[in-house]
């Protein structure tokens, strides 16, 4: 029962959607790292809602207050603690005790797990809002990785039936990643943005929502990073990525597309290139035997459609134990995927930094 | 850099393919649990090679010797240590130092990581043989789970282009799982076995190999198991599953198929059934917000085609740093998937037991 | 490099003495626990300085702000985050870079460890002020333990050459512990308070400081709590207790006094008392083989004299690498022991709760 | 409930006194470390019983079999697994179920903890025999530390009323440590050996036992090793040391002798010596603020007298819940301290290596 993760860089996430504040403590950062706080805020604003029609029109002011661990924009080696105050919450909502759980949400299992004592306002500790501290921690991790020459960036691979252009896993440029990780709507082929937005708008008009896939890359990693058996790069990254709400699948390289392939077609053969060992292809997504092989790390993350939809749904009343109908009020993202891009980047950066320390 | 895993049940796996022995230590088991060692051996024989054409004709005698933690077939509460001696290894092979890494294998990153000191004979610590202790630990875990009414079983969902019949995720019987977990070639629709075997045989005749998907189920879990954020059921299971060699993807319920779906079609609504909360469908694979919701847990695992194939491949000579060609001698599984079924069951059982303790 | 501890209850402490805030995140608390915040504040005020001549006359307002994890005075199951703002810090002090480390302080090793980037103002992350969040977490832990019938309390066993009356380790009453844990100057024999204060006053007048011993008790624990080998009750408690600044020794029961004893004199024999197994003495301090034996847990903690003294001391200049003299300005506790009592209680309570969960 | 320890070097100890084997798995060792197995065996023989009258006349053949992780006397980077077969156990003893627990032993709490299912023969998992794998792991750790210039050695500081000569904590030579760690009866002043042996012999003749103190040193550590708050050097070492049976106290430098001291007398002032920062004294035992300060690490460990004594003792019958008398058969060490020296060295070496990795 833990909101903490990491072996060398330990991150403890706290907060509830309508509580006083959310935030995190990052333990184990090296001292003396210069942090560009503007870059951190920029990543956080990529995740923040309210910017366009793909996202909820709520306005959250996610201003991170650093409580410790940073002096003169430089890490001190003490735990870096950060807090975001929850300013936009209405206590009036609190009078409505949740008795009818939202389908496909954490409501029902959380009710059972916490015997009804969990803060259910706005999803409580299970709210997507808790990804803000993850993005903060990830933005810090990305900067430390960048100082080691490791660049992380992600794009929207798919929303509904619309896909971004396929990326050559063996030829990923730092420029492309830097561009992706500065976009609000991160796609390689910018012409697909309009089609993806149309897909989301269609769902919104139908009082519905739609899922998608985020694909994340990391270049610059040396070969041999990662561990024996259970400290595999994939294990580390997956355990963090599955902590992101709505994530239902994680794969590396071809992932599930390996199932109907032959090794003769998908093995990543080697050559000497510029005096170094290089792969001729990168179907494995940069990881072999749980260790990096020097090719770009490629991980795809599947998101289910946001379960909060406006149309009427069947549910149950947990007090009366009778069937019930539910209409969810308020406005919710018809597609979480665009805002999830910096969260996926953050999770990957946190995991890679933990492996590198 | 760790071959250990688990918070409450800690499992430390040791061994190298051609070393003296492989095995594991399981720390944290409750005392007083009666173990059916025949059932353990049966699971291990499901994983053992040499039974049919889908597997390597090598004959491994995987006899587990229990060193501690069990007295009169009952756990004592001390760590359960188990060892399998490596009897079938030829020291003559050792004279060939590995200089040309096998494509898509751990060889090259392991060479870098261990500065060439790792035992490369038969894959060393990265050998698929190291899944034998995992199956042992999983078989123990399955028995303890069964005593709590939790049954785990898996089937071959796909090999190459051949798929097993689709399972209704919301209606999985204990009988089906018990049957699957006693089969050597675990499929729901037994008529697909022949087609799958044909797919494997085709690869074998082409000096090639083929990938696949194993789908695993667990029934009997109460709602509310699992943790906050990073202790999600998905995080726990994925971190163990990605420790299995050749695994490249892990998904829950619909997983990546959620990407083009609308919530109105895939949300799992609730009803009261026999006085209890039940889901009308189970597209989420029994996990919401990182916690079980009482529906069967459904997890799919993608396996890449075994990278060891007999046909000639391009590689490099790590001593001379020149391009090189490689022909892999010896016999290897043209498809690892049938033998991987008990390994996936084991990983899921280990993870669930760790969450339940 | 971690300010986090715990297996089941994970506590992450953050903050620097002159930073924006200090605090902690407590992860893993059960949901639905009613907390008496007044009792928490009371424990924190026992630790706070400024109450009498044994302590520094600085006035710290240690008002803990709960950021998450508590709703209507009841735990929600989400991580409990707490913050204390640092209000009484003067940024002007910051202009003096520390170049001459205080003897027997963390200054010099921290300078080396953090390459000079650590926040040295007021001791930074190594300040005794960081024990405030530990007391907070311990006060929460004490309440949960009390609900299980486990009571923790400590007294000043020794300051300088003055000792409190010896406690019969096998006969410790809940009343005595409740009294001790509500006192500002916790002694069993209240007549020694004056003598102890005189010892402290003598040190103060000599521009010196003096050490002491705190002895902590816990009653109500069942037999059999604790773990195998490295999860020993002693290991758990010692690892937390040694995290308290100035602690230099930890012993259980007779501890170092066992060295010249014979087993025939100090073995704790058994008898049946009121139908239960009971010990006739408790020289082992309630722990055998790393497990509780049902007798009161007794642990003593040695504190060195506060190293910050006003008299001139020899040190070095870390910039010029020349010998230097140091006179420490400001006011410091001539004896930390009275204020350390609630900190020791907290560490013991945190450790026991972690073992009990 | 764990017999595993370590963050970077993870050691999992297994076995029961009369089971098939005892041993350990050491996970996280670097690859390519040349191991001198003779030195390992030598340390193990220092711990082994049967060498003189201070120890039990039982003859244990502690031959460690390496199962994995070492090839050509060099670590491979895979977990190092080691097993010692239990050859000298008589199964006939097993017919006597333990119903009367030995006073001051783990018997009673283990009975409660494991519901009577633990292997009680010879102490089971709580036997002092389980320190053999710890010595093995420590001997490996000592070699890796020595390659970094860090030397560990310990001596018998006290047995009964006889003390070894006091060591100057600020002036400890590698030669002295190398000599101590090669002795069977490790004392600095060899003339005290006879007096200490007389103390033990006196206890033996009285059917009694006697306690003592082992003091351990480590030189060559740089300043700044160790962590924030709970990752203190003291926390790490104490948590391992308290895993050794019969240990009841751990202190650093002056430890409990600080209690009646003034800072002006015991502060460790600094000077520049040979161009480096050095302490003028080392009352803190080389640790400040949880970090090494470059002076020798000095830790003392208190051992209680072996509780197994031949004279009649009061106990209880756990089946009938009546008072009972107990006479312990067999031969036991009248003083464990001489054999404990290599165990303490091992625990310190394991802890320091874990901190250094």
mmCIF file of C-alpha atoms in Angstrom, chain C residues 201-331:
data_model
loop_
_atom_site.group_PDB
_atom_site.id
_atom_site.type_symbol
_atom_site.label_atom_id
_atom_site.label_comp_id
_atom_site.label_asym_id
_atom_site.label_seq_id
_atom_site.Cartn_x
_atom_site.Cartn_y
_atom_site.Cartn_z
ATOM 1 C CA UNK C 201 23.032 24.486 34.354
ATOM 2 C CA UNK C 202 26.597 23.742 35.416
ATOM 3 C CA UNK C 203 27.473 22.847 31.839
ATOM 4 C CA UNK C 204 25.739 25.965 30.552
ATOM 5 C CA UNK C 205 27.636 28.233 32.870
ATOM 6 C CA UNK C 206 30.864 26.572 31.741
ATOM 7 C CA UNK C 207 29.969 27.310 28.100
ATOM 8 C CA UNK C 208 29.815 23.539 27.821
ATOM 9 C CA UNK C 209 27.238 20.803 27.269
ATOM 10 C CA UNK C 210 26.543 17.389 28.771
ATOM 11 C CA UNK C 211 25.294 14.013 27.487
ATOM 12 C CA UNK C 212 22.823 11.479 28.791
ATOM 13 C CA UNK C 213 20.702 8.417 28.275
ATOM 14 C CA UNK C 214 17.027 8.054 27.417
ATOM 15 C CA UNK C 215 15.348 4.761 28.259
ATOM 16 C CA UNK C 216 12.156 3.800 26.450
ATOM 17 C CA UNK C 217 9.560 1.169 27.276
ATOM 18 C CA UNK C 218 6.699 -0.414 25.367
ATOM 19 C CA UNK C 219 4.119 -2.605 27.053
ATOM 20 C CA UNK C 220 1.237 -4.593 25.619
ATOM 21 C CA UNK C 221 3.074 -6.242 22.741
ATOM 22 C CA UNK C 222 2.161 -9.862 22.172
ATOM 23 C CA UNK C 223 4.932 -12.461 21.956
ATOM 24 C CA UNK C 224 6.213 -13.360 18.487
ATOM 25 C CA UNK C 225 6.382 -9.911 16.885
ATOM 26 C CA UNK C 226 9.482 -9.333 14.791
ATOM 27 C CA UNK C 227 11.242 -11.196 12.120
ATOM 28 C CA UNK C 228 13.872 -13.602 11.018
ATOM 29 C CA UNK C 229 17.520 -12.592 11.442
ATOM 30 C CA UNK C 230 17.708 -9.106 9.903
ATOM 31 C CA UNK C 231 14.109 -8.128 10.606
ATOM 32 C CA UNK C 232 14.815 -8.404 14.300
ATOM 33 C CA UNK C 233 12.937 -6.000 16.570
ATOM 34 C CA UNK C 234 16.334 -4.668 17.658
ATOM 35 C CA UNK C 235 17.435 -4.114 14.042
ATOM 36 C CA UNK C 236 14.282 -2.224 13.195
ATOM 37 C CA UNK C 237 14.334 0.005 16.273
ATOM 38 C CA UNK C 238 18.090 0.634 16.163
ATOM 39 C CA UNK C 239 18.032 1.640 12.511
ATOM 40 C CA UNK C 240 15.483 4.360 13.294
ATOM 41 C CA UNK C 241 17.009 5.413 16.619
ATOM 42 C CA UNK C 242 20.438 5.925 15.065
ATOM 43 C CA UNK C 243 18.733 8.345 12.655
ATOM 44 C CA UNK C 244 18.268 10.752 15.580
ATOM 45 C CA UNK C 245 21.094 13.303 15.735
ATOM 46 C CA UNK C 246 23.597 12.790 18.617
ATOM 47 C CA UNK C 247 22.609 9.175 19.285
ATOM 48 C CA UNK C 248 25.768 7.078 19.747
ATOM 49 C CA UNK C 249 24.520 3.874 21.344
ATOM 50 C CA UNK C 250 21.448 1.634 21.489
ATOM 51 C CA UNK C 251 20.970 -1.307 23.796
ATOM 52 C CA UNK C 252 18.160 -3.629 24.846
ATOM 53 C CA UNK C 253 17.530 -4.729 28.402
ATOM 54 C CA UNK C 254 20.850 -4.909 30.243
ATOM 55 C CA UNK C 255 22.699 -4.220 27.001
ATOM 56 C CA UNK C 256 26.383 -3.605 27.646
ATOM 57 C CA UNK C 257 25.900 -4.603 31.275
ATOM 58 C CA UNK C 258 25.502 -8.183 30.041
ATOM 59 C CA UNK C 259 29.246 -8.270 29.301
ATOM 60 C CA UNK C 260 30.388 -9.267 32.782
ATOM 61 C CA UNK C 261 27.335 -11.288 33.754
ATOM 62 C CA UNK C 262 26.744 -15.012 33.997
ATOM 63 C CA UNK C 263 23.710 -16.594 32.389
ATOM 64 C CA UNK C 264 22.716 -18.155 35.699
ATOM 65 C CA UNK C 265 22.222 -14.648 37.033
ATOM 66 C CA UNK C 266 20.586 -12.939 34.059
ATOM 67 C CA UNK C 267 18.624 -15.568 32.148
ATOM 68 C CA UNK C 268 14.943 -14.701 32.146
ATOM 69 C CA UNK C 269 13.240 -17.832 33.398
ATOM 70 C CA UNK C 270 9.578 -18.586 32.720
ATOM 71 C CA UNK C 271 6.551 -19.258 34.846
ATOM 72 C CA UNK C 272 2.835 -19.633 34.258
ATOM 73 C CA UNK C 273 1.098 -16.532 35.592
ATOM 74 C CA UNK C 274 -2.637 -16.000 35.280
ATOM 75 C CA UNK C 275 -2.715 -18.866 32.805
ATOM 76 C CA UNK C 276 -0.135 -17.299 30.550
ATOM 77 C CA UNK C 277 3.571 -17.673 29.954
ATOM 78 C CA UNK C 278 5.465 -14.936 31.772
ATOM 79 C CA UNK C 279 9.101 -14.182 32.468
ATOM 80 C CA UNK C 280 10.391 -13.989 36.045
ATOM 81 C CA UNK C 281 12.763 -11.181 35.063
ATOM 82 C CA UNK C 282 13.282 -9.107 31.936
ATOM 83 C CA UNK C 283 16.991 -8.596 31.486
ATOM 84 C CA UNK C 284 16.598 -9.147 27.745
ATOM 85 C CA UNK C 285 14.312 -6.135 27.444
ATOM 86 C CA UNK C 286 11.425 -8.053 25.953
ATOM 87 C CA UNK C 287 13.223 -9.325 22.872
ATOM 88 C CA UNK C 288 14.603 -12.828 22.255
ATOM 89 C CA UNK C 289 15.941 -14.049 18.929
ATOM 90 C CA UNK C 290 14.786 -10.797 17.385
ATOM 91 C CA UNK C 291 11.174 -11.385 18.458
ATOM 92 C CA UNK C 292 9.143 -9.983 21.308
ATOM 93 C CA UNK C 293 8.616 -12.391 24.193
ATOM 94 C CA UNK C 294 5.644 -10.621 25.749
ATOM 95 C CA UNK C 295 7.633 -8.797 28.445
ATOM 96 C CA UNK C 296 7.987 -5.008 28.156
ATOM 97 C CA UNK C 297 10.345 -3.858 25.419
ATOM 98 C CA UNK C 298 13.186 -1.890 27.036
ATOM 99 C CA UNK C 299 15.641 0.075 24.937
ATOM 100 C CA UNK C 300 18.240 2.604 26.084
ATOM 101 C CA UNK C 301 19.677 5.279 23.845
ATOM 102 C CA UNK C 302 22.941 7.126 24.532
ATOM 103 C CA UNK C 303 23.221 10.799 23.553
ATOM 104 C CA UNK C 304 26.510 12.597 23.269
ATOM 105 C CA UNK C 305 26.822 16.139 24.666
ATOM 106 C CA UNK C 306 25.642 18.694 22.098
ATOM 107 C CA UNK C 307 28.795 19.505 20.146
ATOM 108 C CA UNK C 308 27.839 23.184 19.699
ATOM 109 C CA UNK C 309 29.548 24.886 22.632
ATOM 110 C CA UNK C 310 30.500 28.489 23.082
ATOM 111 C CA UNK C 311 34.091 27.975 24.120
ATOM 112 C CA UNK C 312 36.841 28.315 21.556
ATOM 113 C CA UNK C 313 37.683 25.171 19.588
ATOM 114 C CA UNK C 314 40.334 24.068 17.122
ATOM 115 C CA UNK C 315 39.123 23.465 13.588
ATOM 116 C CA UNK C 316 40.226 23.999 10.000
ATOM 117 C CA UNK C 317 39.399 26.361 7.167
ATOM 118 C CA UNK C 318 38.118 24.225 4.304
ATOM 119 C CA UNK C 319 38.910 26.906 1.723
ATOM 120 C CA UNK C 320 42.482 27.679 2.712
ATOM 121 C CA UNK C 321 43.164 24.245 4.214
ATOM 122 C CA UNK C 322 44.806 25.940 7.205
ATOM 123 C CA UNK C 323 44.243 25.340 10.872
ATOM 124 C CA UNK C 324 41.656 27.713 12.315
ATOM 125 C CA UNK C 325 39.924 28.559 15.557
ATOM 126 C CA UNK C 326 36.196 28.564 15.949
ATOM 127 C CA UNK C 327 33.849 30.297 18.333
ATOM 128 C CA UNK C 328 30.250 29.292 17.806
ATOM 129 C CA UNK C 329 27.831 32.194 18.122
ATOM 130 C CA UNK C 330 24.183 31.878 19.003
ATOM 131 C CA UNK C 331 22.538 29.901 21.746
#
